[in-house]
mmCIF file of C-alpha atoms in Angstrom:
data_model
loop_
_atom_site.group_PDB
_atom_site.id
_atom_site.type_symbol
_atom_site.label_atom_id
_atom_site.label_comp_id
_atom_site.label_asym_id
_atom_site.label_seq_id
_atom_site.Cartn_x
_atom_site.Cartn_y
_atom_site.Cartn_z
ATOM 1 C CA MET A 676 -18.557 -10.293 3.308
ATOM 2 C CA HIS A 677 -15.204 -10.502 1.511
ATOM 3 C CA PHE A 678 -13.312 -13.588 0.387
ATOM 4 C CA PRO A 679 -10.862 -14.568 3.199
ATOM 5 C CA PHE A 680 -7.281 -13.405 2.616
ATOM 6 C CA THR A 681 -5.823 -16.717 3.756
ATOM 7 C CA ALA A 682 -8.032 -18.630 1.300
ATOM 8 C CA ILE A 683 -6.497 -16.937 -1.751
ATOM 9 C CA VAL A 684 -4.556 -19.549 -3.726
ATOM 10 C CA GLY A 685 -0.963 -18.659 -4.654
ATOM 11 C CA GLN A 686 0.143 -15.043 -5.365
ATOM 12 C CA GLU A 687 2.512 -15.220 -2.406
ATOM 13 C CA GLN A 688 4.633 -12.218 -3.454
ATOM 14 C CA LEU A 689 1.533 -10.044 -3.775
ATOM 15 C CA LYS A 690 0.243 -11.093 -0.355
ATOM 16 C CA THR A 691 3.644 -10.592 1.296
ATOM 17 C CA ALA A 692 4.095 -7.137 -0.253
ATOM 18 C CA LEU A 693 0.669 -6.036 1.009
ATOM 19 C CA ILE A 694 1.380 -7.342 4.513
ATOM 20 C CA LEU A 695 4.740 -5.528 4.648
ATOM 21 C CA ASN A 696 2.990 -2.243 3.806
ATOM 22 C CA VAL A 697 0.522 -2.825 6.629
ATOM 23 C CA ILE A 698 3.292 -3.611 9.127
ATOM 24 C CA ASP A 699 5.268 -0.514 8.073
ATOM 25 C CA PRO A 700 3.365 1.967 5.857
ATOM 26 C CA GLY A 701 6.703 3.757 5.405
ATOM 27 C CA VAL A 702 7.619 1.055 2.891
ATOM 28 C CA GLY A 703 5.803 3.295 0.413
ATOM 29 C CA GLY A 704 2.965 1.437 -1.287
ATOM 30 C CA LEU A 705 2.803 -1.222 -3.949
ATOM 31 C CA LEU A 706 2.657 -1.324 -7.731
ATOM 32 C CA VAL A 707 1.125 -4.513 -9.158
ATOM 33 C CA MET A 708 1.864 -5.312 -12.781
ATOM 34 C CA GLY A 709 0.129 -8.064 -14.696
ATOM 35 C CA GLU A 710 -2.979 -9.687 -16.014
ATOM 36 C CA LYS A 711 -6.574 -9.034 -15.046
ATOM 37 C CA GLY A 712 -8.412 -11.659 -13.008
ATOM 38 C CA THR A 713 -5.472 -12.576 -10.771
ATOM 39 C CA ALA A 714 -6.967 -11.633 -7.362
ATOM 40 C CA LYS A 715 -5.292 -8.213 -7.112
ATOM 41 C CA SER A 716 -8.282 -6.251 -5.792
ATOM 42 C CA THR A 717 -9.595 -9.327 -3.943
ATOM 43 C CA ALA A 718 -6.352 -9.534 -1.959
ATOM 44 C CA VAL A 719 -6.441 -5.844 -0.979
ATOM 45 C CA ARG A 720 -10.080 -5.959 0.160
ATOM 46 C CA ALA A 721 -9.542 -9.234 1.983
ATOM 47 C CA LEU A 722 -6.549 -7.871 3.893
ATOM 48 C CA ALA A 723 -8.450 -4.739 4.928
ATOM 49 C CA GLU A 724 -11.269 -6.954 6.196
ATOM 50 C CA LEU A 725 -8.867 -9.108 8.213
ATOM 51 C CA LEU A 726 -7.132 -6.273 10.107
ATOM 52 C CA PRO A 727 -8.294 -5.160 13.580
ATOM 53 C CA GLN A 728 -10.368 -2.025 13.978
ATOM 54 C CA LEU A 729 -8.730 1.417 14.112
ATOM 55 C CA THR A 730 -9.202 3.913 16.938
ATOM 56 C CA VAL A 731 -10.447 7.191 15.437
ATOM 57 C CA VAL A 732 -11.749 10.585 16.534
ATOM 58 C CA ARG A 733 -15.547 10.517 16.365
ATOM 59 C CA GLU A 734 -17.318 12.801 13.863
ATOM 60 C CA CYS A 735 -14.081 13.482 11.996
ATOM 61 C CA ARG A 736 -14.266 13.238 8.192
ATOM 62 C CA PHE A 737 -10.579 12.328 8.104
ATOM 63 C CA HIS A 738 -10.652 9.470 10.659
ATOM 64 C CA CYS A 739 -7.861 11.155 12.648
ATOM 65 C CA GLN A 740 -5.658 9.003 14.859
ATOM 66 C CA PRO A 741 -6.003 10.518 18.358
ATOM 67 C CA ASP A 742 -2.325 10.268 19.322
ATOM 68 C CA ALA A 743 -0.938 11.445 15.962
ATOM 69 C CA GLU A 744 -1.143 14.547 13.787
ATOM 70 C CA LEU A 745 -4.713 15.903 13.720
ATOM 71 C CA CYS A 746 -6.646 17.706 11.002
ATOM 72 C CA SER A 747 -7.382 21.450 11.362
ATOM 73 C CA PHE A 748 -10.957 20.619 12.424
ATOM 74 C CA CYS A 749 -9.883 18.286 15.279
ATOM 75 C CA GLN A 750 -7.195 20.716 16.434
ATOM 76 C CA GLU A 751 -9.854 23.413 16.938
ATOM 77 C CA ARG A 752 -12.236 21.004 18.709
ATOM 78 C CA LYS A 753 -9.465 19.768 21.008
ATOM 79 C CA LYS A 754 -8.965 23.326 22.321
ATOM 80 C CA GLU A 755 -12.577 23.376 23.559
ATOM 81 C CA ALA A 756 -13.038 19.836 24.934
ATOM 82 C CA PRO A 757 -11.384 16.396 24.970
ATOM 83 C CA LEU A 758 -11.943 14.505 21.739
ATOM 84 C CA THR A 759 -14.315 11.553 21.829
ATOM 85 C CA LEU A 760 -13.040 8.320 20.302
ATOM 86 C CA GLY A 761 -14.559 5.463 18.339
ATOM 87 C CA GLN A 762 -13.627 2.370 16.350
ATOM 88 C CA ARG A 763 -13.859 1.651 12.633
ATOM 89 C CA LYS A 764 -12.635 -0.917 10.132
ATOM 90 C CA MET A 765 -9.933 -0.161 7.592
ATOM 91 C CA ARG A 766 -11.426 0.312 4.106
ATOM 92 C CA VAL A 767 -10.386 0.200 0.467
ATOM 93 C CA VAL A 768 -11.002 3.537 -1.266
ATOM 94 C CA GLU A 769 -10.967 3.342 -5.063
ATOM 95 C CA LEU A 770 -9.704 6.221 -7.172
ATOM 96 C CA PRO A 771 -11.505 6.630 -10.520
ATOM 97 C CA LEU A 772 -9.439 7.348 -13.626
ATOM 98 C CA GLY A 773 -11.241 10.567 -14.539
ATOM 99 C CA ILE A 774 -10.822 12.223 -11.134
ATOM 100 C CA THR A 775 -10.115 15.952 -11.033
ATOM 101 C CA GLU A 776 -7.581 17.716 -8.832
ATOM 102 C CA ASP A 777 -10.361 19.346 -6.746
ATOM 103 C CA ARG A 778 -12.139 16.024 -6.217
ATOM 104 C CA LEU A 779 -8.847 14.428 -5.162
ATOM 105 C CA ILE A 780 -7.452 16.974 -2.678
ATOM 106 C CA GLY A 781 -10.657 18.915 -1.809
ATOM 107 C CA THR A 782 -11.855 22.424 -2.559
ATOM 108 C CA LEU A 783 -14.117 25.278 -1.459
ATOM 109 C CA ASP A 784 -17.742 24.254 -0.751
ATOM 110 C CA ILE A 785 -19.453 26.683 -3.145
ATOM 111 C CA GLU A 786 -23.014 25.659 -2.181
ATOM 112 C CA HIS A 787 -22.325 26.309 1.504
ATOM 113 C CA ALA A 788 -20.680 29.630 0.678
ATOM 114 C CA ILE A 789 -23.733 30.780 -1.326
ATOM 115 C CA LYS A 790 -26.344 29.596 1.189
ATOM 116 C CA GLN A 791 -24.558 30.452 4.433
ATOM 117 C CA GLY A 792 -22.301 33.292 3.319
ATOM 118 C CA GLU A 793 -19.187 31.679 4.796
ATOM 119 C CA LYS A 794 -16.285 29.765 3.321
ATOM 120 C CA ARG A 795 -15.906 26.055 4.139
ATOM 121 C CA PHE A 796 -13.532 23.315 2.997
ATOM 122 C CA GLU A 797 -15.098 20.397 1.109
ATOM 123 C CA PRO A 798 -12.852 17.342 1.648
ATOM 124 C CA GLY A 799 -11.697 15.313 -1.339
ATOM 125 C CA LEU A 800 -10.960 11.660 -1.865
ATOM 126 C CA LEU A 801 -7.659 11.891 0.054
ATOM 127 C CA ALA A 802 -9.748 12.579 3.169
ATOM 128 C CA ASP A 803 -11.572 9.261 2.717
ATOM 129 C CA ALA A 804 -8.266 7.514 2.040
ATOM 130 C CA ASN A 805 -6.568 8.564 5.288
ATOM 131 C CA ARG A 806 -5.594 5.413 7.261
ATOM 132 C CA ASN A 807 -7.088 3.216 4.534
ATOM 133 C CA PHE A 808 -5.931 1.522 1.342
ATOM 134 C CA LEU A 809 -6.107 3.775 -1.721
ATOM 135 C CA TYR A 810 -6.564 1.483 -4.737
ATOM 136 C CA VAL A 811 -5.886 2.768 -8.248
ATOM 137 C CA ASP A 812 -6.681 0.376 -11.060
ATOM 138 C CA GLU A 813 -4.691 1.103 -14.245
ATOM 139 C CA VAL A 814 -2.592 3.777 -12.541
ATOM 140 C CA ASN A 815 -0.567 4.170 -15.756
ATOM 141 C CA LEU A 816 -3.652 5.686 -17.418
ATOM 142 C CA LEU A 817 -4.009 8.489 -14.818
ATOM 143 C CA GLU A 818 -2.892 11.973 -15.792
ATOM 144 C CA ASP A 819 0.664 12.688 -14.653
ATOM 145 C CA HIS A 820 -0.229 15.675 -12.449
ATOM 146 C CA ILE A 821 -2.798 13.527 -10.571
ATOM 147 C CA ILE A 822 -0.177 10.818 -9.983
ATOM 148 C CA ASP A 823 2.254 13.487 -8.762
ATOM 149 C CA LEU A 824 -0.318 14.777 -6.249
ATOM 150 C CA LEU A 825 -1.042 11.257 -5.063
ATOM 151 C CA LEU A 826 2.579 10.307 -4.586
ATOM 152 C CA ASP A 827 3.450 13.630 -2.909
ATOM 153 C CA SER A 828 0.626 13.166 -0.378
ATOM 154 C CA ALA A 829 1.607 9.542 0.203
ATOM 155 C CA ALA A 830 5.226 10.540 0.832
ATOM 156 C CA MET A 831 4.474 13.492 3.144
ATOM 157 C CA GLY A 832 1.441 11.988 4.894
ATOM 158 C CA VAL A 833 -0.341 15.348 4.768
ATOM 159 C CA ASN A 834 -2.719 17.013 2.328
ATOM 160 C CA SER A 835 -2.527 20.812 2.486
ATOM 161 C CA VAL A 836 -4.996 22.870 0.473
ATOM 162 C CA GLU A 837 -5.083 26.620 -0.223
ATOM 163 C CA ARG A 838 -8.262 27.771 -1.980
ATOM 164 C CA GLU A 839 -9.889 31.229 -2.159
ATOM 165 C CA GLY A 840 -8.451 32.380 1.166
ATOM 166 C CA ILE A 841 -9.074 29.052 2.927
ATOM 167 C CA SER A 842 -6.131 27.139 4.320
ATOM 168 C CA PHE A 843 -6.769 23.582 5.470
ATOM 169 C CA SER A 844 -4.629 20.545 6.111
ATOM 170 C CA HIS A 845 -5.358 17.021 7.199
ATOM 171 C CA PRO A 846 -3.360 13.794 7.584
ATOM 172 C CA ALA A 847 -3.263 11.679 4.430
ATOM 173 C CA ARG A 848 -1.530 8.503 5.520
ATOM 174 C CA PHE A 849 -2.763 5.807 3.184
ATOM 175 C CA ILE A 850 -1.349 2.653 1.635
ATOM 176 C CA LEU A 851 -1.253 3.275 -2.098
ATOM 177 C CA VAL A 852 -1.823 0.213 -4.276
ATOM 178 C CA GLY A 853 -1.655 0.803 -8.021
ATOM 179 C CA THR A 854 -2.181 -1.775 -10.732
ATOM 180 C CA MET A 855 -1.179 -1.608 -14.372
ATOM 181 C CA ASN A 856 -0.827 -3.739 -17.459
ATOM 182 C CA PRO A 857 2.475 -2.705 -19.113
ATOM 183 C CA GLU A 858 1.008 -3.593 -22.513
ATOM 184 C CA GLU A 859 -1.437 -0.660 -22.107
ATOM 185 C CA GLY A 860 1.237 1.961 -21.417
ATOM 186 C CA ASP A 861 4.170 2.700 -19.139
ATOM 187 C CA LEU A 862 4.731 4.906 -16.138
ATOM 188 C CA ARG A 863 7.562 7.419 -16.267
ATOM 189 C CA PRO A 864 10.691 6.098 -14.441
ATOM 190 C CA GLN A 865 10.402 9.002 -11.959
ATOM 191 C CA LEU A 866 6.897 7.814 -11.013
ATOM 192 C CA LEU A 867 7.823 4.131 -10.953
ATOM 193 C CA ASP A 868 10.545 4.930 -8.430
ATOM 194 C CA ARG A 869 7.997 6.539 -6.077
ATOM 195 C CA PHE A 870 6.217 3.219 -5.476
ATOM 196 C CA GLY A 871 7.949 1.381 -2.645
ATOM 197 C CA LEU A 872 7.449 -2.191 -3.847
ATOM 198 C CA CYS A 873 6.494 -3.837 -7.125
ATOM 199 C CA VAL A 874 5.274 -7.331 -7.961
ATOM 200 C CA GLN A 875 4.434 -9.100 -11.207
ATOM 201 C CA VAL A 876 1.322 -11.267 -11.061
ATOM 202 C CA SER A 877 0.014 -13.800 -13.550
ATOM 203 C CA GLY A 878 -2.517 -16.581 -13.650
ATOM 204 C CA LEU A 879 -1.537 -19.862 -11.998
ATOM 205 C CA HIS A 880 -0.680 -22.681 -14.399
ATOM 206 C CA GLY A 881 -0.634 -25.694 -12.082
ATOM 207 C CA LYS A 882 -3.694 -27.880 -12.599
ATOM 208 C CA GLU A 883 -4.201 -28.566 -8.872
ATOM 209 C CA GLN A 884 -3.913 -24.857 -7.961
ATOM 210 C CA ARG A 885 -6.448 -23.879 -10.630
ATOM 211 C CA MET A 886 -8.836 -26.541 -9.336
ATOM 212 C CA ASP A 887 -8.351 -25.217 -5.769
ATOM 213 C CA ILE A 888 -9.375 -21.751 -6.984
ATOM 214 C CA LEU A 889 -12.577 -23.166 -8.467
ATOM 215 C CA ARG A 890 -13.402 -25.255 -5.367
ATOM 216 C CA ARG A 891 -12.948 -22.310 -2.987
ATOM 217 C CA LYS A 892 -14.823 -19.882 -5.239
ATOM 218 C CA ALA A 893 -17.757 -22.273 -5.546
ATOM 219 C CA ALA A 894 -17.838 -22.839 -1.770
ATOM 220 C CA PHE A 895 -17.693 -19.081 -1.074
ATOM 221 C CA ASP A 896 -20.463 -18.264 -3.569
ATOM 222 C CA SER A 897 -22.629 -21.071 -2.192
ATOM 223 C CA ASP A 898 -22.419 -19.999 1.477
ATOM 224 C CA ALA A 899 -20.042 -17.141 2.291
ATOM 225 C CA THR A 900 -20.720 -17.330 6.038
ATOM 226 C CA ALA A 901 -19.921 -21.036 6.288
ATOM 227 C CA PHE A 902 -16.809 -20.528 4.138
ATOM 228 C CA GLY A 903 -15.718 -17.711 6.475
ATOM 229 C CA VAL A 904 -16.146 -19.986 9.505
ATOM 230 C CA GLN A 905 -14.022 -22.625 7.792
ATOM 231 C CA TRP A 906 -11.135 -20.149 7.409
ATOM 232 C CA ARG A 907 -11.632 -18.257 10.686
ATOM 233 C CA GLU A 908 -8.724 -19.845 12.556
ATOM 234 C CA GLN A 909 -6.203 -19.065 9.784
ATOM 235 C CA GLN A 910 -7.573 -15.529 9.531
ATOM 236 C CA GLU A 911 -7.255 -14.887 13.259
ATOM 237 C CA GLU A 912 -3.721 -16.328 13.337
ATOM 238 C CA LEU A 913 -2.587 -14.059 10.500
ATOM 239 C CA ALA A 914 -4.246 -10.977 12.022
ATOM 240 C CA GLN A 915 -2.471 -11.599 15.336
ATOM 241 C CA ARG A 916 0.832 -12.206 13.545
ATOM 242 C CA ILE A 917 0.531 -8.819 11.813
ATOM 243 C CA VAL A 918 -0.351 -7.059 15.082
ATOM 244 C CA ASP A 919 2.657 -8.676 16.804
ATOM 245 C CA ALA A 920 4.926 -7.654 13.913
ATOM 246 C CA ARG A 921 3.790 -4.030 14.168
ATOM 247 C CA GLU A 922 4.609 -3.978 17.880
ATOM 248 C CA ARG A 923 7.975 -5.683 17.300
ATOM 249 C CA LEU A 924 9.018 -3.532 14.309
ATOM 250 C CA ASN A 925 11.006 -0.800 16.079
ATOM 251 C CA SER A 926 12.930 -3.311 18.178
ATOM 252 C CA VAL A 927 14.280 -5.226 15.152
ATOM 253 C CA GLU A 928 18.017 -4.559 14.957
ATOM 254 C CA LEU A 929 19.663 -3.281 11.769
ATOM 255 C CA THR A 930 23.378 -3.975 12.060
ATOM 256 C CA ASP A 931 26.089 -2.236 10.025
ATOM 257 C CA SER A 932 26.692 -5.597 8.369
ATOM 258 C CA ALA A 933 23.075 -5.645 7.120
ATOM 259 C CA LEU A 934 23.305 -2.064 5.877
ATOM 260 C CA GLU A 935 26.552 -2.863 4.048
ATOM 261 C CA LYS A 936 24.869 -5.763 2.250
ATOM 262 C CA ILE A 937 22.037 -3.474 1.121
ATOM 263 C CA VAL A 938 24.309 -0.816 -0.338
ATOM 264 C CA THR A 939 26.489 -3.475 -1.962
ATOM 265 C CA ILE A 940 23.423 -4.644 -3.898
ATOM 266 C CA THR A 941 22.253 -1.184 -4.962
ATOM 267 C CA SER A 942 25.791 -0.084 -5.886
ATOM 268 C CA ALA A 943 26.297 -3.177 -8.048
ATOM 269 C CA LEU A 944 23.063 -2.390 -9.926
ATOM 270 C CA GLN A 945 24.085 1.291 -10.356
ATOM 271 C CA LEU A 946 20.685 2.572 -9.211
ATOM 272 C CA ASP A 947 19.935 6.299 -9.119
ATOM 273 C CA GLY A 948 19.340 8.023 -5.775
ATOM 274 C CA HIS A 949 18.908 6.402 -2.370
ATOM 275 C CA ARG A 950 15.209 5.500 -2.331
ATOM 276 C CA ALA A 951 15.935 1.883 -3.286
ATOM 277 C CA ASP A 952 18.309 1.481 -0.315
ATOM 278 C CA ILE A 953 15.716 2.901 2.073
ATOM 279 C CA VAL A 954 12.893 0.719 0.761
ATOM 280 C CA ILE A 955 15.008 -2.459 0.976
ATOM 281 C CA MET A 956 15.945 -1.538 4.549
ATOM 282 C CA LYS A 957 12.324 -0.915 5.590
ATOM 283 C CA SER A 958 10.899 -3.972 3.843
ATOM 284 C CA ALA A 959 13.667 -6.251 5.216
ATOM 285 C CA ARG A 960 13.018 -4.960 8.733
ATOM 286 C CA ALA A 961 9.250 -5.469 8.343
ATOM 287 C CA LEU A 962 9.926 -9.007 7.087
ATOM 288 C CA ALA A 963 12.122 -9.747 10.111
ATOM 289 C CA ALA A 964 9.357 -8.478 12.422
ATOM 290 C CA TYR A 965 6.785 -10.597 10.549
ATOM 291 C CA ARG A 966 9.037 -13.671 10.886
ATOM 292 C CA GLY A 967 9.583 -13.023 14.599
ATOM 293 C CA LEU A 968 13.329 -12.405 14.234
ATOM 294 C CA PRO A 969 15.420 -10.091 16.469
ATOM 295 C CA ASP A 970 17.474 -8.684 13.591
ATOM 296 C CA VAL A 971 17.596 -8.383 9.799
ATOM 297 C CA GLY A 972 19.417 -11.246 8.085
ATOM 298 C CA SER A 973 20.499 -12.023 4.527
ATOM 299 C CA ALA A 974 17.217 -13.821 3.742
ATOM 300 C CA GLU A 975 15.168 -10.743 4.646
ATOM 301 C CA ILE A 976 17.462 -8.468 2.599
ATOM 302 C CA ARG A 977 17.198 -10.799 -0.391
ATOM 303 C CA ASP A 978 13.395 -11.045 -0.202
ATOM 304 C CA GLY A 979 13.080 -7.286 0.385
ATOM 305 C CA ALA A 980 15.311 -6.540 -2.615
ATOM 306 C CA LEU A 981 13.249 -8.812 -4.885
ATOM 307 C CA LEU A 982 10.207 -6.668 -4.042
ATOM 308 C CA ALA A 983 11.922 -3.263 -4.014
ATOM 309 C CA LEU A 984 14.141 -3.388 -7.111
ATOM 310 C CA PRO A 985 12.388 -4.877 -10.190
ATOM 311 C CA HIS A 986 10.786 -1.548 -11.210
ATOM 312 C CA ARG A 987 13.923 0.505 -10.446
ATOM 313 C CA GLN A 988 16.406 -1.355 -12.597
ATOM 314 C CA LYS A 989 17.637 0.235 -15.791
ATOM 315 C CA ARG A 990 18.110 -1.887 -18.880
ATOM 316 C CA LEU A 991 21.711 -1.732 -20.070
ATOM 317 C CA PRO A 992 22.598 -0.973 -23.708
ATOM 318 C CA PHE A 993 21.976 -4.004 -25.961
ATOM 319 C CA GLU A 994 20.424 -5.921 -23.030
ATOM 320 C CA GLU A 995 17.397 -8.044 -23.921
ATOM 321 C CA LEU A 996 13.920 -7.188 -22.621
ATOM 322 C CA GLY A 997 13.209 -9.031 -19.356
ATOM 323 C CA SER A 998 16.861 -9.738 -18.590
ATOM 324 C CA GLU A 999 16.834 -7.361 -15.571
ATOM 325 C CA ARG A 1000 15.482 -10.115 -13.314
ATOM 326 C CA GLY A 1001 18.387 -12.414 -14.113
ATOM 327 C CA ARG A 1002 20.887 -9.612 -13.443
ATOM 328 C CA LEU A 1003 19.216 -8.864 -10.102
ATOM 329 C CA GLU A 1004 19.391 -12.511 -9.052
ATOM 330 C CA ARG A 1005 23.080 -12.729 -9.997
ATOM 331 C CA VAL A 1006 23.867 -9.636 -7.923
ATOM 332 C CA LEU A 1007 21.919 -11.016 -4.953
ATOM 333 C CA GLU A 1008 23.739 -14.331 -5.210
ATOM 334 C CA GLU A 1009 27.142 -12.593 -5.220
ATOM 335 C CA SER A 1010 26.251 -10.082 -2.476
ATOM 336 C CA LEU A 1011 24.468 -12.451 -0.097
ATOM 337 C CA PRO A 1012 26.528 -15.663 0.002
#
């Protein structure tokens, strides 16, 4: 049993950014920067536990969604008979730092080829990750070509493999959550830009909040079931709110006025490319759906920008380290009166 998501003290930006990715996976994942021991992995596991079960194709290694793109295996089975369906919980799949390319994307099953005399695809970790969270601790310490493969699959939603005459593809739609401590090394700007949202987390300094953490941790460790019952109502309310937001998402209106505000912000910050505009738009729309609003307003654009822009800003010549946040807030204040 996992610690309840709603019982986590503080870390509101982290929790909101995770929820927005669940409402609209097109937001593009989350990069979490900061200290160890600040509930990063706890929050991801707790959110996965809270969400309703997924409908999947039975006996499929890739947990295919029946009404979406299917893997090569399910496509062949569907030609012969209707697919049988089942239910399963969303999971958190962890990616180890030393992973190889073959272990990540899959490869030829050599043992099967030797014993049976036929070629067969052996799925990799991206198969497990489909429709789940993919959690990468210390993503800045991964090799660059592994990060490139990860981000390419996350962006396209498909993993296609060509090995020794075998061609296989399967959906790879996962929510990528990477963590890093900037003091242990940076990510290249091109890779930073590929993460949809970014939050900075740190330990809480308020005495009452720190005592709340200790009280709840002690209660959970003493009797996890009773602690879960205590938080059940809040958990069920949040789960329903997320389900409602998913259903409402495509009906949230994005007016030209809202789009103009977004591009005014990104133009003022002189950001490269258009990914920042798209991520602000998606995160603002997901926020509006989460808040039960019919359209995207200035508050949603502001909150979306604060999640989408910190890792995309360039430091200007002679600008002090850490001053990007102040510049972002000034631009938001001028652009969203």
